[in-house]
Coordinates of C-alpha atoms in Angstrom, one line a residue:
X442 CA 0.0 0.0 0.0
X443 CA 2.9 2.4 0.9
X444 CA 4.6 1.8 -2.5
X445 CA 1.3 2.2 -4.3
X446 CA 0.8 5.6 -2.5
X447 CA 4.3 6.8 -3.5
X448 CA 3.7 5.7 -7.1
X449 CA 0.3 7.5 -7.2
X450 CA 1.7 10.6 -5.7
X451 CA 4.6 10.6 -8.2
X452 CA 2.2 10.3 -11.1
X453 CA 0.0 13.1 -9.7
X454 CA 3.1 15.3 -9.3
X455 CA 4.1 14.7 -12.9
X456 CA 0.5 15.4 -14.1
X457 CA 0.4 18.6 -12.1
X458 CA 3.8 19.7 -13.5
X459 CA 2.5 19.0 -17.0
X460 CA -0.6 21.0 -16.4
X461 CA 1.5 24.0 -15.1
X462 CA 3.9 23.8 -18.1
X463 CA 1.0 23.6 -20.5
X464 CA -0.7 26.6 -18.8
X465 CA 2.6 28.5 -19.1
X466 CA 2.9 27.7 -22.7
X467 CA -0.7 28.7 -23.4
X468 CA -0.1 31.9 -21.5
X469 CA 2.9 32.7 -23.7
X470 CA 1.0 31.8 -26.9
X471 CA -2.0 33.9 -25.8
X472 CA 0.3 36.9 -25.0
X473 CA 2.2 36.6 -28.3
X474 CA -1.0 36.4 -30.3
X475 CA -3.0 39.0 -28.5
X476 CA -0.3 41.7 -27.9
X477 CA 2.5 41.1 -30.3
X478 CA 5.2 43.6 -31.1
X479 CA 4.4 45.5 -34.4
X480 CA 7.0 46.7 -36.9
X481 CA 5.7 48.6 -39.9
X482 CA 8.3 49.3 -42.6
X483 CA 7.3 51.8 -45.2
X484 CA 9.3 52.7 -48.3
X485 CA 8.7 55.9 -50.2
X486 CA 7.9 55.8 -53.9
X487 CA 9.1 52.1 -54.3
X488 CA 7.7 50.3 -57.3
X489 CA 6.2 46.9 -56.9
X490 CA 8.5 45.6 -59.6
X491 CA 11.6 46.7 -57.7
X492 CA 11.7 43.7 -55.3
X493 CA 12.8 40.1 -55.9
X494 CA 9.7 38.7 -54.2
X495 CA 7.6 40.5 -56.9
X496 CA 9.6 39.3 -59.8
X497 CA 12.7 41.6 -60.1
X498 CA 15.8 39.6 -61.1
X499 CA 18.4 42.4 -61.2
X500 CA 18.0 44.3 -57.9
X501 CA 19.2 42.4 -54.8
X502 CA 16.7 42.5 -52.0
X503 CA 17.4 39.3 -50.0
X504 CA 16.1 40.5 -46.7
X505 CA 12.7 41.7 -48.0
X506 CA 12.5 38.5 -50.0
X507 CA 13.2 36.6 -46.8
X508 CA 10.2 38.3 -45.2
X509 CA 8.1 37.1 -48.1
X510 CA 9.4 33.5 -47.9
X511 CA 8.7 33.4 -44.2
X512 CA 5.4 35.2 -44.4
X513 CA 2.5 36.2 -46.8
X514 CA 2.8 38.2 -50.0
X515 CA -0.2 40.3 -51.0
X516 CA -0.3 40.6 -54.8
X517 CA -3.2 43.1 -54.9
X518 CA -2.3 45.4 -52.1
X519 CA -3.6 48.9 -52.7
X520 CA -2.5 52.3 -51.4
X521 CA -5.5 54.5 -50.4
X522 CA -3.9 57.3 -52.5
X523 CA -1.2 57.6 -55.1
X524 CA 0.4 60.5 -53.2
X525 CA 2.5 60.6 -49.9
X526 CA 0.5 62.8 -47.5
X527 CA -3.0 61.4 -48.1
X528 CA -1.7 57.8 -48.4
X529 CA 0.1 58.1 -45.0
X530 CA -3.0 59.7 -43.4
X531 CA -5.1 56.8 -44.5
X532 CA -2.5 54.3 -43.3
X533 CA -2.4 55.7 -39.8
X534 CA -6.2 56.2 -39.4
X535 CA -7.7 53.3 -41.5
X536 CA -9.9 55.8 -43.3
X537 CA -10.0 57.3 -46.7
X538 CA -8.1 60.7 -46.6
X539 CA -11.2 62.5 -47.8
X540 CA -12.8 61.8 -44.4
X541 CA -10.1 63.6 -42.5
X542 CA -9.7 66.6 -44.8
X543 CA -6.3 65.2 -46.0
X544 CA -7.3 65.3 -49.7
X545 CA -6.7 68.4 -51.7
X546 CA -9.1 70.2 -54.1
X547 CA -6.3 72.1 -55.6
X548 CA -3.4 71.0 -57.8
X549 CA -1.0 70.5 -54.8
X550 CA -1.9 67.3 -53.0
X551 CA 0.9 67.1 -50.4
X552 CA 2.6 69.3 -47.8
X553 CA 5.6 71.2 -49.2
X554 CA 6.8 73.3 -46.3
X555 CA 7.6 72.6 -42.7
X556 CA 5.8 75.9 -41.8
X557 CA 2.4 75.1 -43.3
X558 CA -0.5 75.1 -40.9
X559 CA -2.3 72.0 -42.2
X560 CA -1.9 68.5 -41.0
X561 CA -3.5 65.4 -39.6
X562 CA -6.3 66.7 -37.4
X563 CA -6.1 66.0 -33.7
X564 CA -9.6 64.6 -33.9
X565 CA -8.4 61.7 -36.0
X566 CA -7.6 58.5 -34.1
X567 CA -4.4 56.8 -35.2
X568 CA -3.4 53.2 -34.5
X569 CA -0.4 54.6 -32.6
X570 CA -2.7 56.4 -30.2
X571 CA -4.8 53.3 -29.5
X572 CA -1.8 51.1 -29.0
X573 CA -0.1 53.6 -26.8
X574 CA -3.2 53.6 -24.6
X575 CA -2.9 49.8 -24.3
X576 CA 0.7 50.1 -22.9
X577 CA 2.7 49.8 -26.1
X578 CA 5.9 51.8 -26.5
X579 CA 5.5 53.6 -29.8
X580 CA 8.1 55.2 -32.1
X581 CA 8.1 56.8 -35.6
X582 CA 11.5 56.8 -37.2
X583 CA 12.0 58.5 -40.6
X584 CA 9.5 60.5 -42.7
X585 CA 6.4 62.0 -41.2
X586 CA 4.9 64.4 -43.9
X587 CA 1.6 65.0 -42.0
X588 CA 2.1 68.5 -40.7
X589 CA 3.8 70.1 -37.7
X590 CA 2.2 73.3 -36.2
X591 CA -1.1 75.1 -36.3
X592 CA -0.8 78.6 -34.8
X593 CA 2.6 79.0 -33.4
X594 CA 6.1 77.5 -34.0
X595 CA 5.9 75.4 -30.9
X596 CA 2.3 74.2 -30.5
X597 CA 3.2 70.9 -32.4
X598 CA -0.4 70.2 -32.9
X599 CA 0.3 67.8 -35.9
X600 CA 3.6 66.4 -34.6
X601 CA 4.0 62.6 -34.3
X602 CA 4.1 63.0 -30.5
X603 CA 0.6 64.5 -30.7
X604 CA -0.7 61.4 -32.5
X605 CA 0.3 58.6 -30.1
X606 CA 4.0 58.2 -30.7
X607 CA 6.3 58.3 -27.6
X608 CA 9.4 58.9 -29.7
X609 CA 10.2 60.6 -33.0
X610 CA 13.4 60.7 -34.9
X611 CA 13.2 61.9 -38.5
X612 CA 12.0 64.4 -41.0
X613 CA 8.9 66.5 -40.4
X614 CA 8.2 66.9 -44.1
X615 CA 9.8 64.8 -46.8
X616 CA 13.0 64.3 -48.9
X617 CA 13.1 66.8 -51.7
X618 CA 15.6 67.2 -54.5
X619 CA 16.0 70.7 -53.1
X620 CA 17.3 69.2 -49.9
X621 CA 20.5 67.8 -51.5
X622 CA 22.8 70.3 -53.3
X623 CA 23.4 69.5 -56.9
X624 CA 20.2 67.4 -57.3
X625 CA 18.0 70.1 -58.9
X626 CA 14.7 71.5 -57.7
X627 CA 11.2 70.2 -57.7
X628 CA 9.9 73.8 -57.3
X629 CA 11.9 75.8 -59.8
X630 CA 10.1 74.8 -62.9
X631 CA 6.7 75.3 -61.2
X632 CA 7.6 78.6 -59.7
X633 CA 8.9 79.8 -63.1
X634 CA 5.7 78.8 -64.8
X635 CA 3.6 80.2 -62.0
X636 CA 5.3 83.6 -62.0
X637 CA 5.2 84.2 -65.7
X638 CA 1.5 85.2 -65.8
X639 CA 1.5 87.4 -62.6
X640 CA 4.7 89.2 -63.8
X641 CA 3.1 89.8 -67.2
X642 CA -0.1 91.1 -65.6
X643 CA 1.9 93.3 -63.2
X644 CA 4.1 94.6 -65.9
X645 CA 1.1 95.3 -68.2
X646 CA -0.7 97.1 -65.4
X647 CA 2.2 99.3 -64.5
X648 CA 2.9 100.2 -68.2
X649 CA -0.8 101.0 -68.7
X650 CA -1.0 103.1 -65.6
X651 CA 2.1 105.0 -66.7
X652 CA 0.6 105.7 -70.2
X653 CA -2.8 106.9 -69.0
X654 CA -1.0 109.0 -66.4
X655 CA 1.2 110.5 -69.0
X656 CA -1.6 111.3 -71.5
X657 CA -3.8 112.7 -68.7
X658 CA -6.7 110.2 -69.0
X659 CA -6.4 109.2 -65.4
X660 CA -4.7 110.7 -62.4
X661 CA -3.1 108.0 -60.3
X662 CA -1.7 109.1 -56.9
X663 CA 2.0 108.6 -56.7
X664 CA 1.5 107.3 -53.2
X665 CA -0.7 104.5 -54.4
X666 CA 1.9 103.6 -57.1
X667 CA 4.6 103.6 -54.4
X668 CA 2.6 101.3 -52.1
X669 CA 1.9 99.0 -55.1
X670 CA 5.6 98.8 -56.0
X671 CA 6.6 98.3 -52.4
X672 CA 4.2 95.3 -52.0
X673 CA 5.6 93.8 -55.3
X674 CA 9.2 94.3 -54.1
X675 CA 8.6 92.8 -50.7
X676 CA 6.8 89.8 -52.2
X677 CA 9.7 89.2 -54.6
X678 CA 12.3 89.6 -51.8
X679 CA 10.4 87.1 -49.5
X680 CA 10.1 84.7 -52.4
X681 CA 13.7 84.9 -53.3
X682 CA 14.8 84.6 -49.7
X683 CA 12.5 81.6 -49.2
X684 CA 13.7 79.6 -52.1
X685 CA 17.4 80.5 -51.6
X686 CA 17.1 79.2 -48.0
X687 CA 14.6 76.3 -48.8
X688 CA 17.1 73.6 -47.8
X689 CA 17.6 75.2 -44.3
X690 CA 13.9 75.9 -43.7
X691 CA 12.4 72.6 -44.8
X692 CA 15.1 69.9 -44.7
X693 CA 16.0 69.1 -41.1
X694 CA 16.2 66.3 -38.7
X695 CA 14.3 66.2 -35.4
X696 CA 14.4 64.1 -32.2
X697 CA 11.1 64.4 -30.6
X698 CA 10.3 68.1 -30.7
X699 CA 13.9 69.3 -31.0
X700 CA 15.8 70.0 -34.2
X701 CA 19.1 68.2 -34.1
X702 CA 20.4 68.8 -37.6
X703 CA 19.5 71.8 -39.8
X704 CA 19.9 71.4 -42.7
X705 CA 19.8 67.7 -43.0
X706 CA 23.0 65.8 -43.9
X707 CA 22.7 62.7 -46.0
X708 CA 25.9 61.2 -44.8
X709 CA 25.1 57.7 -43.4
X710 CA 21.5 58.8 -43.0
X711 CA 20.0 55.3 -43.5
X712 CA 22.5 54.0 -41.0
X713 CA 21.4 56.6 -38.5
X714 CA 17.7 55.8 -39.0
X715 CA 18.5 52.0 -38.7
X716 CA 20.5 52.5 -35.6
X717 CA 17.7 54.4 -34.0
X718 CA 15.2 51.6 -34.9
X719 CA 17.5 48.9 -33.5
X720 CA 18.1 50.8 -30.3
X721 CA 14.3 51.3 -29.8
X722 CA 13.8 47.5 -30.2
X723 CA 16.6 46.8 -27.7
X724 CA 15.1 49.2 -25.2
X725 CA 11.7 47.5 -25.3
X726 CA 12.4 43.8 -25.2
X727 CA 10.1 43.4 -22.2
X728 CA 7.4 45.7 -23.3
X729 CA 5.1 45.3 -26.4
X730 CA 6.1 47.9 -28.9
X731 CA 5.0 49.6 -32.1
X732 CA 7.8 50.7 -34.5
X733 CA 7.0 52.6 -37.7
X734 CA 10.2 52.8 -39.7
X735 CA 9.4 55.2 -42.5
X736 CA 12.3 55.2 -45.0
X737 CA 13.4 58.2 -47.0
X738 CA 14.4 55.7 -49.8
X739 CA 13.6 55.9 -52.6
X740 CA 12.1 59.3 -52.9
X741 CA 14.3 61.8 -54.7
X742 CA 16.8 63.2 -53.9
X743 CA 18.4 59.8 -54.1
X744 CA 21.3 58.9 -51.9
X745 CA 23.3 56.0 -50.7
X746 CA 26.2 55.5 -48.4
X747 CA 29.7 54.6 -49.6
X748 CA 29.1 51.0 -48.8
X749 CA 26.3 50.8 -51.4
X750 CA 27.1 53.5 -53.9
X751 CA 27.8 52.2 -57.3
X752 CA 27.2 48.5 -56.3
X753 CA 23.8 47.9 -58.0
X754 CA 23.0 47.3 -61.6
X755 CA 20.5 50.2 -61.7
X756 CA 22.5 53.3 -60.8
X757 CA 21.9 55.4 -57.7
X758 CA 18.2 54.2 -57.6
X759 CA 19.3 50.6 -57.3
X760 CA 21.9 51.5 -54.7
X761 CA 19.2 53.1 -52.6
X762 CA 16.9 50.1 -52.9
X763 CA 19.7 47.7 -51.9
X764 CA 20.7 49.9 -48.9
X765 CA 17.1 50.0 -47.7
X766 CA 17.0 46.2 -48.0
X767 CA 20.2 46.0 -45.8
X768 CA 18.4 48.1 -43.2
X769 CA 15.4 45.7 -43.2
X770 CA 17.9 42.9 -42.6
X771 CA 19.4 44.8 -39.6
X772 CA 16.0 45.1 -38.1
X773 CA 15.2 41.4 -38.6
X774 CA 18.6 40.5 -37.1
X775 CA 18.0 42.5 -33.9
X776 CA 14.7 40.7 -33.5
X777 CA 16.4 37.4 -33.7
X778 CA 19.2 38.5 -31.3
X779 CA 16.6 39.5 -28.8
X780 CA 14.5 36.4 -29.3
X781 CA 11.5 38.5 -30.4
X782 CA 10.9 37.1 -34.0
X783 CA 8.1 34.8 -32.9
X784 CA 6.4 37.6 -31.0
X785 CA 6.6 40.3 -33.7
X786 CA 4.4 41.0 -36.7
X787 CA 6.5 42.6 -39.4
X788 CA 4.9 44.4 -42.4
X789 CA 6.7 45.9 -45.4
X790 CA 5.1 48.2 -48.0
X791 CA 5.4 51.5 -50.0
X792 CA 3.2 54.6 -49.6
X793 CA 2.5 54.5 -53.4
X794 CA 3.9 53.3 -56.6
X795 CA 7.1 54.4 -58.3
X796 CA 7.5 57.9 -59.6
X797 CA 8.2 57.1 -63.2
X798 CA 8.7 60.7 -64.3
X799 CA 11.8 61.1 -62.0
X800 CA 14.8 61.7 -64.3
X801 CA 18.0 63.5 -63.1
X802 CA 19.5 66.5 -64.8
X803 CA 22.1 64.2 -66.3
X804 CA 19.4 62.0 -67.8
X805 CA 19.7 59.1 -65.3
X806 CA 16.4 57.4 -64.4
X807 CA 15.7 58.1 -60.7
X808 CA 12.3 56.6 -60.6
X809 CA 11.4 52.9 -59.9
X810 CA 9.8 50.1 -61.8
X811 CA 6.1 49.2 -61.5
X812 CA 6.4 45.9 -63.3
X813 CA 3.6 45.2 -65.8
X814 CA 1.4 47.9 -64.3
X815 CA 0.5 51.1 -66.1
X816 CA 1.3 54.6 -64.8
X817 CA 2.9 55.5 -61.4
X818 CA 2.8 57.8 -58.5
X819 CA 0.0 60.5 -58.7
X820 CA -2.2 58.3 -60.8
X821 CA -4.8 55.6 -60.0
X822 CA -3.6 53.3 -62.8
X823 CA -2.4 50.2 -61.1
X824 CA 1.2 51.4 -61.2
X825 CA 0.4 54.2 -58.9
X826 CA -1.5 52.3 -56.2
X827 CA -0.6 48.6 -56.4
X828 CA 2.2 48.4 -53.8
X829 CA 4.2 45.7 -52.1
X830 CA 2.5 44.1 -49.1
X831 CA 4.5 41.5 -47.2
X832 CA 3.7 40.3 -43.6
X833 CA 5.6 37.9 -41.4
X834 CA 4.7 36.5 -38.1
X835 CA 6.2 33.1 -37.5
X836 CA 3.8 30.5 -36.2
X837 CA 0.8 32.7 -36.9
X838 CA 0.5 33.6 -40.5
X839 CA 1.1 31.2 -43.4
X840 CA 4.7 31.1 -44.6
X841 CA 5.4 31.4 -48.3
X842 CA 1.7 32.1 -49.1
X843 CA 0.4 34.4 -51.9
X844 CA -2.9 36.2 -51.6
X845 CA -4.4 37.7 -54.7
X846 CA -7.4 39.4 -53.1
X847 CA -7.9 43.2 -52.9
X848 CA -6.4 44.5 -49.7
X849 CA -5.6 48.1 -48.6
X850 CA -2.9 49.9 -46.6
X851 CA -5.9 51.0 -44.5
X852 CA -6.3 47.4 -43.3
X853 CA -3.3 47.7 -41.1
X854 CA -5.2 49.9 -38.7
X855 CA -8.0 47.4 -37.7
X856 CA -5.5 44.5 -37.9
X857 CA -3.1 45.8 -35.3
X858 CA -5.7 47.5 -33.2
X859 CA -7.4 44.2 -32.6
X860 CA -4.1 42.4 -32.0
X861 CA -3.3 44.9 -29.3
X862 CA -6.7 44.2 -27.6
X863 CA -7.8 47.7 -28.2
X864 CA -11.3 48.8 -29.3
X865 CA -12.0 50.1 -32.8
X866 CA -13.5 53.5 -32.7
X867 CA -17.3 53.3 -32.8
X868 CA -18.0 57.0 -33.5
X869 CA -16.6 57.0 -37.1
X870 CA -16.3 54.8 -40.2
X871 CA -13.2 52.7 -40.5
X872 CA -12.6 51.8 -44.1
X873 CA -10.0 49.1 -43.5
X874 CA -10.7 45.5 -42.6
X875 CA -8.9 43.1 -40.3
X876 CA -6.3 41.1 -42.4
X877 CA -5.6 38.3 -39.9
X878 CA -8.3 35.8 -41.0
X879 CA -7.0 36.2 -44.6
X880 CA -3.4 35.9 -43.5
X881 CA -4.1 32.7 -41.5
X882 CA -6.1 31.1 -44.3
X883 CA -9.3 31.0 -42.2
X884 CA -11.1 32.9 -45.1
X885 CA -10.2 33.1 -48.8
X886 CA -12.1 36.2 -49.8
X887 CA -11.3 39.8 -49.0
X888 CA -13.9 41.9 -47.1
X889 CA -13.3 44.7 -49.6
X890 CA -16.1 44.3 -52.1
X891 CA -15.5 47.9 -53.2
X892 CA -12.4 50.2 -53.0
X893 CA -12.6 53.8 -53.9
X894 CA -9.7 55.4 -55.7
X895 CA -9.3 59.2 -55.2
X896 CA -7.1 61.6 -57.1
X897 CA -6.7 64.2 -54.4
X898 CA -10.3 64.9 -53.4
X899 CA -11.8 63.8 -56.6
X900 CA -13.3 60.3 -57.0
X901 CA -11.3 58.9 -59.9
X902 CA -12.1 55.2 -60.0
X903 CA -13.8 52.3 -58.2
X904 CA -12.7 48.7 -57.8
X905 CA -15.4 46.0 -57.5
X906 CA -14.7 42.4 -56.5
X907 CA -18.1 40.7 -56.5
X908 CA -18.5 37.9 -53.9
X909 CA -19.6 35.4 -56.4
X910 CA -17.0 36.0 -59.1
X911 CA -13.2 36.0 -59.6
X912 CA -13.4 39.2 -61.6
X913 CA -12.1 42.5 -60.3
X914 CA -13.8 45.3 -62.2
X915 CA -12.3 48.7 -62.2
X916 CA -14.2 51.7 -63.4
X917 CA -12.5 55.0 -64.3
X918 CA -14.6 58.3 -64.4
X919 CA -11.6 60.2 -65.7
X920 CA -8.0 59.5 -66.6
X921 CA -4.8 61.8 -66.6
X922 CA -3.5 63.1 -69.9
X923 CA -0.1 61.6 -70.2
X924 CA 2.5 64.0 -71.7
X925 CA 4.1 63.6 -74.1
X926 CA 1.2 61.7 -75.6
X927 CA 1.8 57.9 -75.8
X928 CA 4.2 57.9 -72.8
X929 CA 3.6 56.2 -69.5
X930 CA 3.4 59.4 -67.3
X931 CA 3.1 63.1 -67.1
X932 CA 6.8 64.0 -67.9
X933 CA 6.0 67.6 -68.9
X934 CA 4.6 68.5 -65.5
X935 CA 6.6 65.9 -63.4
X936 CA 3.4 64.6 -61.9
X937 CA -0.1 64.1 -63.1
X938 CA -2.9 66.3 -61.9
X939 CA -6.6 65.6 -61.1
X940 CA -8.8 68.2 -62.8
X941 CA -9.3 70.7 -65.6
X942 CA -7.3 70.3 -68.8
X943 CA -5.0 67.8 -67.2
X944 CA -7.6 65.0 -67.4
X945 CA -10.1 63.4 -69.8
X946 CA -13.5 62.5 -68.5
X947 CA -15.2 59.4 -69.7
X948 CA -19.0 59.0 -70.3
X949 CA -19.6 56.1 -70.1
X950 CA -16.8 55.4 -67.7
X951 CA -13.9 53.2 -68.8
X952 CA -14.2 49.6 -67.6
X953 CA -11.5 47.0 -67.1
X954 CA -11.4 43.5 -65.6
X955 CA -8.2 43.3 -63.7
X956 CA -8.4 39.6 -63.4
X957 CA -8.0 39.3 -67.2
X958 CA -6.3 42.6 -68.0
X959 CA -4.1 43.7 -65.0
X960 CA -2.1 46.0 -67.4
X961 CA -5.3 48.0 -68.1
X962 CA -4.6 47.9 -71.8
X963 CA -8.0 47.3 -73.4
X964 CA -11.2 49.0 -72.0
X965 CA -14.3 46.8 -72.2
X966 CA -17.3 47.9 -74.2
X967 CA -21.0 46.8 -74.3
X968 CA -19.9 44.7 -77.3
X969 CA -17.1 42.9 -75.5
X970 CA -18.7 42.6 -72.1
X971 CA -22.4 41.7 -71.9
X972 CA -22.8 42.9 -68.3
X973 CA -21.3 46.3 -69.1
X974 CA -24.2 48.4 -68.0
X975 CA -25.1 46.2 -65.1
X976 CA -21.6 46.6 -63.7
X977 CA -21.8 50.3 -64.1
X978 CA -25.1 50.4 -62.4
X979 CA -23.8 48.5 -59.4
X980 CA -20.7 50.7 -59.2
X981 CA -22.8 53.9 -59.4
X982 CA -25.0 52.6 -56.5
X983 CA -21.8 51.9 -54.5
X984 CA -20.6 55.4 -55.2
X985 CA -23.9 56.9 -54.0
X986 CA -23.7 54.9 -50.8
X987 CA -20.1 55.9 -50.2
X988 CA -20.8 59.6 -50.9
X989 CA -23.6 59.6 -48.4
X990 CA -21.2 58.4 -45.8
X991 CA -18.9 61.4 -46.2
X992 CA -19.2 64.5 -44.0
X993 CA -17.8 68.0 -44.5
X994 CA -14.5 68.5 -42.6
X995 CA -11.9 71.3 -42.7
X996 CA -9.7 71.0 -45.7
X997 CA -6.2 70.5 -44.4
X998 CA -4.7 71.0 -47.9
X999 CA -6.3 74.3 -48.8
X1000 CA -4.1 77.0 -50.1
X1001 CA -4.3 78.7 -46.8
X1002 CA -3.1 75.6 -45.0
X1003 CA -0.4 74.8 -47.6
X1004 CA 1.4 78.1 -47.8
X1005 CA 4.5 78.9 -45.9
X1006 CA 3.9 81.0 -42.8
X1007 CA 7.0 82.6 -41.4
X1008 CA 5.6 82.6 -37.8
X1009 CA 5.3 78.8 -37.9
X1010 CA 8.9 78.3 -39.1
X1011 CA 11.0 75.9 -36.9
X1012 CA 14.6 77.1 -36.6
X1013 CA 17.3 75.8 -34.3
X1014 CA 19.3 79.1 -34.3
X1015 CA 17.6 82.1 -36.0
X1016 CA 16.6 83.1 -39.5
X1017 CA 19.4 85.6 -39.6
X1018 CA 21.9 82.7 -38.9
X1019 CA 20.3 80.7 -41.8
X1020 CA 18.8 78.2 -39.3
X1021 CA 21.9 76.2 -38.8
X1022 CA 22.8 73.6 -36.2
X1023 CA 24.3 70.1 -36.1
X1024 CA 24.0 68.1 -32.9
X1025 CA 24.4 64.8 -34.8
X1026 CA 27.9 65.0 -36.1
X1027 CA 29.3 66.0 -32.8
X1028 CA 28.1 62.8 -31.2
X1029 CA 29.9 59.5 -30.9
X1030 CA 30.7 57.5 -34.0
X1031 CA 27.8 55.4 -35.4
X1032 CA 28.1 51.8 -34.2
X1033 CA 26.3 50.1 -37.1
X1034 CA 27.8 47.0 -38.7
X1035 CA 27.3 46.0 -42.3
X1036 CA 26.5 42.5 -43.3

């Protein structure tokens, strides 16, 4: 009996130990699935055809390709806008930019100056804000491009730290050609064109006034003429001063709310951004974290460090892509070193398609490759909005899977909010859908029956994926006029515009079936598609429903909000000292190791 008692007690002890171990394992699994770390990697102006995992055979992107091999590749991943500012607003909020006022009714669809008053409204709820409330450490490293100040140079109403990020290291606006000496200007041609007519009108007015004054038909007070000339002179002086100092005023690096380098230096810039990302991960190994690493690559001005310059087969553009891929590898390596890979969802994408019109002054192609897809950045042809979408989460999402269902960069919002055990906002429409069931293979159809493609604030096209069909219909209400005619972009104006003489309206609208014609080569007609009018009827009904869901909001990209306001200008010294400082170069050497 005694031996039987000991044997039974031993078995019970083992059983209890197994139960405790299983509970611990289940707890770890539940924690990793319910509150994983989130790393969101966003390239700038990267073409879907620039990556090996999307078919490129000449650019070397082994680390991004490794993400795809170990995760899911989305082959119909759609940016909510083909321009930086509205696309990033949609990404952060899960909502079409038209809902937040981040879609322009004018020609200019993005913020151009650090001292503009527009930006992502404080009323908008970002995924960073919701995750921060759930105890996540949150950081944005790299490009912001969603505004800075509202009424004073230190209110920081649109700053990343006002939208749920604990830490910011990066550029408040974007990477311009004007930021890098010798790379040309994105403004000069536009300014020259824009000033021709005002100067002609002013000159004609002054000559006419002088003539009528001389012949005695009209007496114009000399004081009025003096004021008029003074205003013109001051305006020209301010304009010349601004563009002469553009680099200092708009191209600077910040840490949180402090400027640490003005103007920005491109020396080892990707290494500095990567180091910041790695250090953030290492600081938060015991805390769930959200890291948004928003690369400056491959927006112009192109740049690459000495370790990558001249190493690719595609000039400086290829060098920049391969340097960005190295950075992705560094991030993945630090996850492995910290044993965080299995507890971290990693997502890689681009804010929109490649800027095909980007050509340097020397004639070198500085824009990317959109594969088989038509058009590029600033257009809603597939080349402008179909972007890379790669997600890896070992043990949770299917490794090596391809999903050819319509998905959106707005889907990241509900996906990670749910994973963080946070509540989706109930007081507003969220246009994105949770991706996890699709990524895990629990469902095979996207929840996006319709996707609405805006060109700035104008509804340009609609995508319809019927639930009972493999077809993906795409309807265009207008298309941009490519220039020169027959080209694949708007080379004469550098980007395509959304209204007036820059577009051609279509009645009836153009219709494509992307499942059969992903290159959008041959529009369907009533003769070639028997359901032509039925498809248009369904799409028009969807547009009506969508339009009724929109509400009037302040336009953040109005001319008033876009223009440079001197009183909002951030400056680490003073305007009279050309806003110069450099707290980066004086620090310790960068400890970043190349692979």
